[in-house]
XYZ file of C-alpha atoms in Angstrom:
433
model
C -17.386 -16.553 -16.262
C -16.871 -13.637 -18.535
C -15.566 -11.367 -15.176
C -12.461 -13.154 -14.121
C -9.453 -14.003 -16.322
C -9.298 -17.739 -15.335
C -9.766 -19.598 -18.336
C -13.386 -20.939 -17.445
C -16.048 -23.300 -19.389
C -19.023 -22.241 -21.024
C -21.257 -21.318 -18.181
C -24.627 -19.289 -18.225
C -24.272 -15.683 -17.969
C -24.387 -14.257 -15.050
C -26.891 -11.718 -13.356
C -23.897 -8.602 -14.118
C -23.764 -9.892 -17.246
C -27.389 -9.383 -17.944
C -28.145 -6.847 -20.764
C -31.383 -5.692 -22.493
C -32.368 -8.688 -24.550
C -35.960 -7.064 -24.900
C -34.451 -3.821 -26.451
C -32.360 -6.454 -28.412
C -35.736 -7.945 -29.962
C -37.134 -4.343 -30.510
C -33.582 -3.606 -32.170
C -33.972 -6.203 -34.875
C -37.570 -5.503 -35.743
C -36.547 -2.059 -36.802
C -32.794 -2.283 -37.988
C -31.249 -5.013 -40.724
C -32.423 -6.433 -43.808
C -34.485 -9.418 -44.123
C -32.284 -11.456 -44.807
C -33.939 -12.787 -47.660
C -32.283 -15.941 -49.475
C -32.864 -14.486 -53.226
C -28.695 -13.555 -53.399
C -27.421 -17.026 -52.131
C -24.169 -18.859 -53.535
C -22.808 -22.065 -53.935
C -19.671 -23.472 -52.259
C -17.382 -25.432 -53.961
C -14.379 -27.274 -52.659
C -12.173 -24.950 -52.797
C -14.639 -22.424 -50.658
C -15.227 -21.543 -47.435
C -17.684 -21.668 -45.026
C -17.801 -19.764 -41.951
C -18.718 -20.004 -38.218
C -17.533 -18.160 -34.994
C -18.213 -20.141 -31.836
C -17.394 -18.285 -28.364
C -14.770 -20.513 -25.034
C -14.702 -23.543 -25.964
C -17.248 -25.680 -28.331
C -14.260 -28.582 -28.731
C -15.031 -28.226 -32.882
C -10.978 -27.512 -33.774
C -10.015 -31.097 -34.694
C -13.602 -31.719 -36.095
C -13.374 -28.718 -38.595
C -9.605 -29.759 -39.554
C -10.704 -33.388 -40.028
C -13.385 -32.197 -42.416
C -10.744 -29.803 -44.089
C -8.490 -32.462 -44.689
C -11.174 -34.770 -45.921
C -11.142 -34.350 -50.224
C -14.174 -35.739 -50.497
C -16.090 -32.750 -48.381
C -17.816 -30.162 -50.854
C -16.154 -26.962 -48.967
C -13.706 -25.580 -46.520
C -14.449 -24.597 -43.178
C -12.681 -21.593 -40.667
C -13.884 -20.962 -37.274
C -13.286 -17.925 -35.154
C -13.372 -18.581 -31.469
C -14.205 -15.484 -29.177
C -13.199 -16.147 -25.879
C -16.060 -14.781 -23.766
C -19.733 -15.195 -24.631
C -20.368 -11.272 -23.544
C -17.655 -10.104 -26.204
C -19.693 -12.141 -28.957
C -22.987 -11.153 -27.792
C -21.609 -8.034 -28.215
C -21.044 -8.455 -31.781
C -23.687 -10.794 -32.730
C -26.157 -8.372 -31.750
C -24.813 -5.896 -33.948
C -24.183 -7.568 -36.704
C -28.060 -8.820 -36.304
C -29.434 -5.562 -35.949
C -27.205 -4.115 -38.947
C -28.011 -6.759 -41.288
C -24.239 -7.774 -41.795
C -20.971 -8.771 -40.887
C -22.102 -12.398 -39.356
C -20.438 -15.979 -40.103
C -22.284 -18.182 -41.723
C -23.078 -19.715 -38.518
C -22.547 -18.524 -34.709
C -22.969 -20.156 -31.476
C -25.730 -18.727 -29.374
C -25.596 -19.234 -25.672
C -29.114 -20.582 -24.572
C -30.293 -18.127 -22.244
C -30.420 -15.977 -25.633
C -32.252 -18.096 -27.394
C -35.670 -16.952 -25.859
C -35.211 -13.270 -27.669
C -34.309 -15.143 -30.600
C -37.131 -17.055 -30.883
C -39.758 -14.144 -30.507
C -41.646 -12.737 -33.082
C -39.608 -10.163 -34.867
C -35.963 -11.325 -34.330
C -36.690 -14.875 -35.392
C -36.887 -13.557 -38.967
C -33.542 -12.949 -39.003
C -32.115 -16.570 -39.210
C -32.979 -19.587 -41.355
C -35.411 -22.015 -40.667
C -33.579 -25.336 -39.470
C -36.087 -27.536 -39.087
C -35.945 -30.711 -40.500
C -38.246 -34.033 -39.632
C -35.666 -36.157 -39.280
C -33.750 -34.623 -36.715
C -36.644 -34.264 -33.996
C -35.590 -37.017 -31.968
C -32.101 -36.174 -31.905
C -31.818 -34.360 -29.151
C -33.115 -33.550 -25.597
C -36.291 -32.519 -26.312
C -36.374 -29.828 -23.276
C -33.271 -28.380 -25.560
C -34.473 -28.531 -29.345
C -37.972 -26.422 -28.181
C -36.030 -23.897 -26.546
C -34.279 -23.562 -30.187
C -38.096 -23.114 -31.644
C -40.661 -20.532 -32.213
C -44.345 -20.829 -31.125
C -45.052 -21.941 -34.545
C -42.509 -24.472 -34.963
C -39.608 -22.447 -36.536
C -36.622 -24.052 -35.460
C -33.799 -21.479 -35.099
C -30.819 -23.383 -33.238
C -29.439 -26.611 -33.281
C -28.401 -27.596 -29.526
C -24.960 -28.062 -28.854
C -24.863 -29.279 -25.192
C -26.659 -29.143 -21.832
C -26.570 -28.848 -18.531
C -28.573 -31.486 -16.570
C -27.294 -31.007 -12.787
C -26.194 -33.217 -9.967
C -24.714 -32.091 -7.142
C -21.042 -32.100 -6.288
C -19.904 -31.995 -2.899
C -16.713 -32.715 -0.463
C -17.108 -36.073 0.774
C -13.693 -35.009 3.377
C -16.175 -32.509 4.730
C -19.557 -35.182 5.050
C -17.151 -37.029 6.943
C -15.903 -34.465 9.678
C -19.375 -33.705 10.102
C -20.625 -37.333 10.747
C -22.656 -37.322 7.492
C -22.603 -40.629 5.537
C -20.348 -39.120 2.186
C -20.231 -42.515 -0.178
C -22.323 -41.670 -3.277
C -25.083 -44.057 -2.689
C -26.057 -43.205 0.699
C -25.622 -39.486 0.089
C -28.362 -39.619 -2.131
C -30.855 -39.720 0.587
C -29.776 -36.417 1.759
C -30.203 -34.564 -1.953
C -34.195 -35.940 -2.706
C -35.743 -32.626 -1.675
C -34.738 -29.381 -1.091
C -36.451 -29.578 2.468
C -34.163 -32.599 3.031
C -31.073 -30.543 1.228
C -31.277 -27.544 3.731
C -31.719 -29.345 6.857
C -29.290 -31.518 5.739
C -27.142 -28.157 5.784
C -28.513 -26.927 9.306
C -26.848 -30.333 10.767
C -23.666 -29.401 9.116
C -23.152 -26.546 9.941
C -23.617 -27.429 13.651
C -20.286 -30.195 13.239
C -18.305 -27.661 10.714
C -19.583 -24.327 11.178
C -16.549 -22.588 9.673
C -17.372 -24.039 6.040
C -20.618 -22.744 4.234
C -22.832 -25.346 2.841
C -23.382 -24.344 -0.508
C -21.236 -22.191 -3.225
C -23.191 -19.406 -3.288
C -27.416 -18.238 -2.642
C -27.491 -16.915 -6.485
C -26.598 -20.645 -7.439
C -29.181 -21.944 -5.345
C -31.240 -20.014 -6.154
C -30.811 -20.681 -9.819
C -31.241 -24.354 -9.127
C -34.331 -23.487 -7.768
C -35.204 -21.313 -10.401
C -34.511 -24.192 -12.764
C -37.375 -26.359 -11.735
C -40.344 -23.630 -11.537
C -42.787 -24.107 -14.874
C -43.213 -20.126 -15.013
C -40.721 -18.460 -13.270
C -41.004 -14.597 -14.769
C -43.647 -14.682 -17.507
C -47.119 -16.606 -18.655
C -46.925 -19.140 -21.737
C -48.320 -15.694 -23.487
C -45.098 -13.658 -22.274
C -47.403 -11.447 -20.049
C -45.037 -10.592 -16.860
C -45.841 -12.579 -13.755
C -43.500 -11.932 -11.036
C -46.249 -12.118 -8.700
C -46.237 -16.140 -8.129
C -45.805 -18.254 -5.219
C -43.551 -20.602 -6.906
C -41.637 -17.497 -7.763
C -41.971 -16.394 -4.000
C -40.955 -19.322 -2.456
C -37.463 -19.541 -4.382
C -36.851 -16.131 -3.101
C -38.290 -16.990 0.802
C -36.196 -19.453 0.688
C -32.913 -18.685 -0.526
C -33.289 -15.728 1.905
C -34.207 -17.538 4.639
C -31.357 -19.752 4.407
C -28.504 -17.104 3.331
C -27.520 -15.828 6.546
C -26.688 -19.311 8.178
C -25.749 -22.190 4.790
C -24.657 -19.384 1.934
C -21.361 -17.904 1.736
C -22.794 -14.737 1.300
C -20.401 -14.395 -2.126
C -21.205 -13.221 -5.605
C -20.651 -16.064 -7.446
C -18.120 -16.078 -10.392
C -16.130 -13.382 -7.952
C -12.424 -13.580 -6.491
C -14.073 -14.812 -3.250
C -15.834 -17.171 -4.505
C -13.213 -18.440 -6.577
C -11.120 -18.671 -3.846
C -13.536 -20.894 -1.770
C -12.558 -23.625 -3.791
C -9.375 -24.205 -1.725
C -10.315 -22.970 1.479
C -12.718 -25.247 2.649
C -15.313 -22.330 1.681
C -18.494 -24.858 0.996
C -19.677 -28.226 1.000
C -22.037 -28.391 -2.020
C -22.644 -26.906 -5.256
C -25.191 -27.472 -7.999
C -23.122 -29.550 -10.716
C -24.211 -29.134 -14.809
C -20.984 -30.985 -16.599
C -19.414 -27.858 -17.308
C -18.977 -27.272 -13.405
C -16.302 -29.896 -13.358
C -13.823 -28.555 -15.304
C -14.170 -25.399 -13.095
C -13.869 -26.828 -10.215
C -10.805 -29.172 -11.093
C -9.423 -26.229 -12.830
C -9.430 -24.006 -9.171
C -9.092 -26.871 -6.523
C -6.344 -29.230 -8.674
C -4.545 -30.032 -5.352
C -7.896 -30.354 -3.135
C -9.109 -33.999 -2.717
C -12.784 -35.391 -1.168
C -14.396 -33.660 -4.151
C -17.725 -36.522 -5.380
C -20.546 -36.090 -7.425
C -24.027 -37.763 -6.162
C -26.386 -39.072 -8.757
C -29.519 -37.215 -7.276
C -30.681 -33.271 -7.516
C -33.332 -32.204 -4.768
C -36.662 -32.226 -6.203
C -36.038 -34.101 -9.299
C -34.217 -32.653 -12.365
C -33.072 -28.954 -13.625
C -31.156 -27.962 -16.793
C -28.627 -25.553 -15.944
C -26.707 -24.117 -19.578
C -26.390 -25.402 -22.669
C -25.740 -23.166 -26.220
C -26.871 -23.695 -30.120
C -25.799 -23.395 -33.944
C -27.659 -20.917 -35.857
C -27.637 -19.838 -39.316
C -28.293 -15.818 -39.857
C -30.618 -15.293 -42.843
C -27.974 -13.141 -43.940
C -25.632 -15.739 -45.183
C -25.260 -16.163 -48.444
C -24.459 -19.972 -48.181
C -27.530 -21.018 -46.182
C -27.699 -24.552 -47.180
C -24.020 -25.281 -46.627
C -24.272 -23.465 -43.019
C -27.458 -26.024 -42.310
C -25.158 -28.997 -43.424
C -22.556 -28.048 -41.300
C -24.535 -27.039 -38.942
C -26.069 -30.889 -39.002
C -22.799 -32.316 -38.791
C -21.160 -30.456 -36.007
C -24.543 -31.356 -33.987
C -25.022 -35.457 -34.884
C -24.008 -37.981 -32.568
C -20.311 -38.928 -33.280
C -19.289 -34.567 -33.718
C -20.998 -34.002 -30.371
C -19.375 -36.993 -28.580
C -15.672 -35.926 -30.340
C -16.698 -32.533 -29.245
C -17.356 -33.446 -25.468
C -14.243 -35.641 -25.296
C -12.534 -32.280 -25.876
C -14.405 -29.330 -24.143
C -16.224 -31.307 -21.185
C -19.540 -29.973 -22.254
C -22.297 -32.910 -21.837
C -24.205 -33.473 -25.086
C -27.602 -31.989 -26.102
C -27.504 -35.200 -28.510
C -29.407 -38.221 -27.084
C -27.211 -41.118 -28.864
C -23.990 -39.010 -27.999
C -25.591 -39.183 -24.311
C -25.934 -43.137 -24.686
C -22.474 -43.521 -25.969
C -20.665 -41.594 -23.999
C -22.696 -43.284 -20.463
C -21.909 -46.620 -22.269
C -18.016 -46.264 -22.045
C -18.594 -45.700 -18.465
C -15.645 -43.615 -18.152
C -14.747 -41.955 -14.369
C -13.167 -39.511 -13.407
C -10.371 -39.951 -10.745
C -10.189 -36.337 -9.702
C -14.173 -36.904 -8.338
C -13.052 -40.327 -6.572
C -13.994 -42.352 -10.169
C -17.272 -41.379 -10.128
C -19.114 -42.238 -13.252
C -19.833 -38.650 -14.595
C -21.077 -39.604 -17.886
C -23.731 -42.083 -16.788
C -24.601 -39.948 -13.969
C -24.864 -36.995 -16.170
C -27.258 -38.890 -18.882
C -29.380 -40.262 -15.792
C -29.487 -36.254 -14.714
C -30.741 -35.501 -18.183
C -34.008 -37.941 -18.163
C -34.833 -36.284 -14.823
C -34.920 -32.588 -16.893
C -38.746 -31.851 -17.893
C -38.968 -31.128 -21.471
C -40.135 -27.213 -21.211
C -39.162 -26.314 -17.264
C -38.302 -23.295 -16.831
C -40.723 -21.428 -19.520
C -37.949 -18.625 -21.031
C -39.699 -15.844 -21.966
C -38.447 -12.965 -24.289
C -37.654 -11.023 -20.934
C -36.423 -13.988 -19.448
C -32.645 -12.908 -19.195
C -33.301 -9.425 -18.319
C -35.441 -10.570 -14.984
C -33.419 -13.514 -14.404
C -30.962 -10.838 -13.946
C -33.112 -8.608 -11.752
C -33.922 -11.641 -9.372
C -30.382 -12.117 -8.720
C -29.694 -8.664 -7.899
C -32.016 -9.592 -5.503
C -30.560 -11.958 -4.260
C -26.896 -10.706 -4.235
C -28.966 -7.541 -2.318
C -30.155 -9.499 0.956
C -26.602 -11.707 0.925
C -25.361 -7.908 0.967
C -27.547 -7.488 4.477
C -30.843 -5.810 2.511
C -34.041 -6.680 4.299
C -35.601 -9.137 2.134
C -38.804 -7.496 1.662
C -37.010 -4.339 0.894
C -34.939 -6.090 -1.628
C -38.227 -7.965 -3.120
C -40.188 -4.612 -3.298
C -37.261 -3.242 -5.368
C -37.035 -6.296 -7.879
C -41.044 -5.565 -8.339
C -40.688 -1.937 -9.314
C -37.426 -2.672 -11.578
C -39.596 -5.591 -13.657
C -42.493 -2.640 -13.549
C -40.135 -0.470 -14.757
C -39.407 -3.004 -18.380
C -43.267 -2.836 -19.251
């Protein structure tokens, strides 16, 4: 989202956006202090904690509620960057230096694996706290932990996905397009592509899906060990592994529209008639609302082929370099429980990492007319039991091949043999060892 000036939603980075998390962990083994607690200091009313979030996390009239509220023990300020890549930017530094942080900052989840290995988990404060295990999705709170239990981030949202697609479009193809009976075509991905095949067939001037990287990120989403072993030894050499990449290839040239998503092309698919379908975490509505306002048929189906994926999703943290540690965890606490998360959604669009805030919001049942009054909240909460806690294993070097794969990718779209293009991911992950 970072590459285009349209004022997008928190999304995943993409594959461009990539950067060396593993020299990031090497970075803060050797650079910064310890961030040792032995010089921390009390807040008192008329002090101020700090926290920089990155978009939008929805906390503005939560922070000034608490600031107007005498009865809180200190003042709050947030600093919103606008892009995630512009604050990893400057989290990283300010990690590796030792200073210069908030009291707390927003971490977008696909970080979180560096974070959590051993030697840059040391640099934030332990969160963990016995009560607050069942708050949230538990796929979600153990991405925020160390192998040994260390909880470093407290979720903010997630991304359990459905599908979205143009109902307008079902239709001139002679597929059924009400919600209920569309399910049928979204239980497997064998079901999904041929599913595609007959479209294209009826309208073979739309593309089926958004984009092959997004597919094959969906994909991606529901294979145990994508990139590494539960030991973080390097494993690109897996079937599962294989088979999202056979596939996605084998399907580009005739469902994929061939474009990078995120891009000016892709963008502008939106309100061509450019695709049918496209993998749907919460924060994809607002996107696609925000570039198709005018375009109507859009739905949402209550179904994702193959069962469940988690697709985004960010988290609190609290550097061991702040000086008010215990105020930053109590903040960080309240920004995170139930009623914050479900002000928070209400605001940003982001679907809550907090189970309760997940029950309340399905129980309003609220719709959304721009997605013909489908039910998104209940849909999205039924979307999050299908998520297995754990799936995909991050690794440390998770980010850095995720971002290899979908060059990849982008490579055959481009016209690259696919074996060509596969041999070349191989010798790039060779290349991080």
């Amino acid at each position: 989202m970072s590459k285009i000036s349209k004022s997008w939603r928190r999304a995943p980075r993409t594959a461009l956006a990539a950067c060396a998390v593993a020299s990031l962990v090497a970075g803060l083994a050797a650079c910064g202090g310890d961030g040792g607690d032995d010089e921390q200091a009390a807040l008192g009313k008329d002090d101020t904690l700090t926290i920089t979030t990155f978009s939008e996390f929805g906390y503005g009239d939560l922070i000034e509620q608490w600031n107007a509220d005498p009865e809180r023990p200190f003042k709050v300020k947030q600093t919103v960057v606008a892009e995630w890549d512009t604050w990893k930017q400057s989290l990283t530094t300010g990690l590796q230096s030792g200073e210069g942080l908030t009291d707390i900052v927003a971490v977008e989840g696909d970080m979180m694996p560096a974070l959590v290995a051993e030697g840059a988990s040391e640099q934030f404060v332990d969160l963990t706290d016995k009560e607050l295990d069942s708050r949230w999705m538990e796929s979600k709170y153990l991405e925020g932990q160390t192998a040994d239990g260390k909880q470093i981030g407290y979720p903010t949202d997630a991304g359990p996905e459905a599908f979205c697609y143009r109902a307008d479009l079902f239709e001139k193809a002679g597929l059924p397009s009400d919600r209920e009976s569309v399910k049928a075509l979204f239980k497997d991905w064998d079901t999904y592509f041929a599913t595609g095949e007959q479209f294209k067939k009826k309208v073979p001037n739309t593309a089926w899906y958004d984009s092959s990287g997004a597919i094959a990120q969906a994909m991606l989403n529901q294979v145990e060990f994508p990139f590494q072993t539960k030991d973080q030894k390097i494993d690109v050499d897996n079937p599962e592994l294989r088979n999202v990449y056979d596939t996605v290839s084998q399907y580009a040239p005739t469902l994929s529209t061939k474009v990078e998503q995120w891009g000016e092309d892709w963008m502008a698919n939106f309100t061509n008639d450019g695709f049918a379908t496209i993998p749907c975490p919460g924060w994809m509505f607002a996107n696609i609302k925000d570039s198709a306002p005018d375009v109507k048929g859009w739905d949402i189906v209550d179904a994702f082929p193959g069962g469940g994926g988690n697709w985004g999703g960010s988290y609190l943290a609290v550097p061991a370099q702040s000086e008010h540690q215990e105020e930053a965890k109590e903040f960080a606490n309240y920004l995170t429980n139930a009623e914050s998360e479900v002000a928070a959604s209400k605001v940003a669009g982001n679907f809550p990492a907090n189970l309760e805030a997940q029950e309340t919001l399905a129980a309003e049942n609220a719709t959304d007319p721009y997605f013909n009054d489908a039910p998104t909240s209940q849909i999205l909460a039924n979307r999050a039991k299908a998520v297995p806690a754990g799936v995909p294993f991050k690794g440390d070097k998770y980010s850095d091949i995720l971002g290899l794969f979908q060059q990849a990718i982008r490579r055959v779209d481009e016209g690259t043999d696919p074996d060509k293009s596969w041999a070349t991911f191989v010798e790039g992950v060779e290349g991080m060892s």
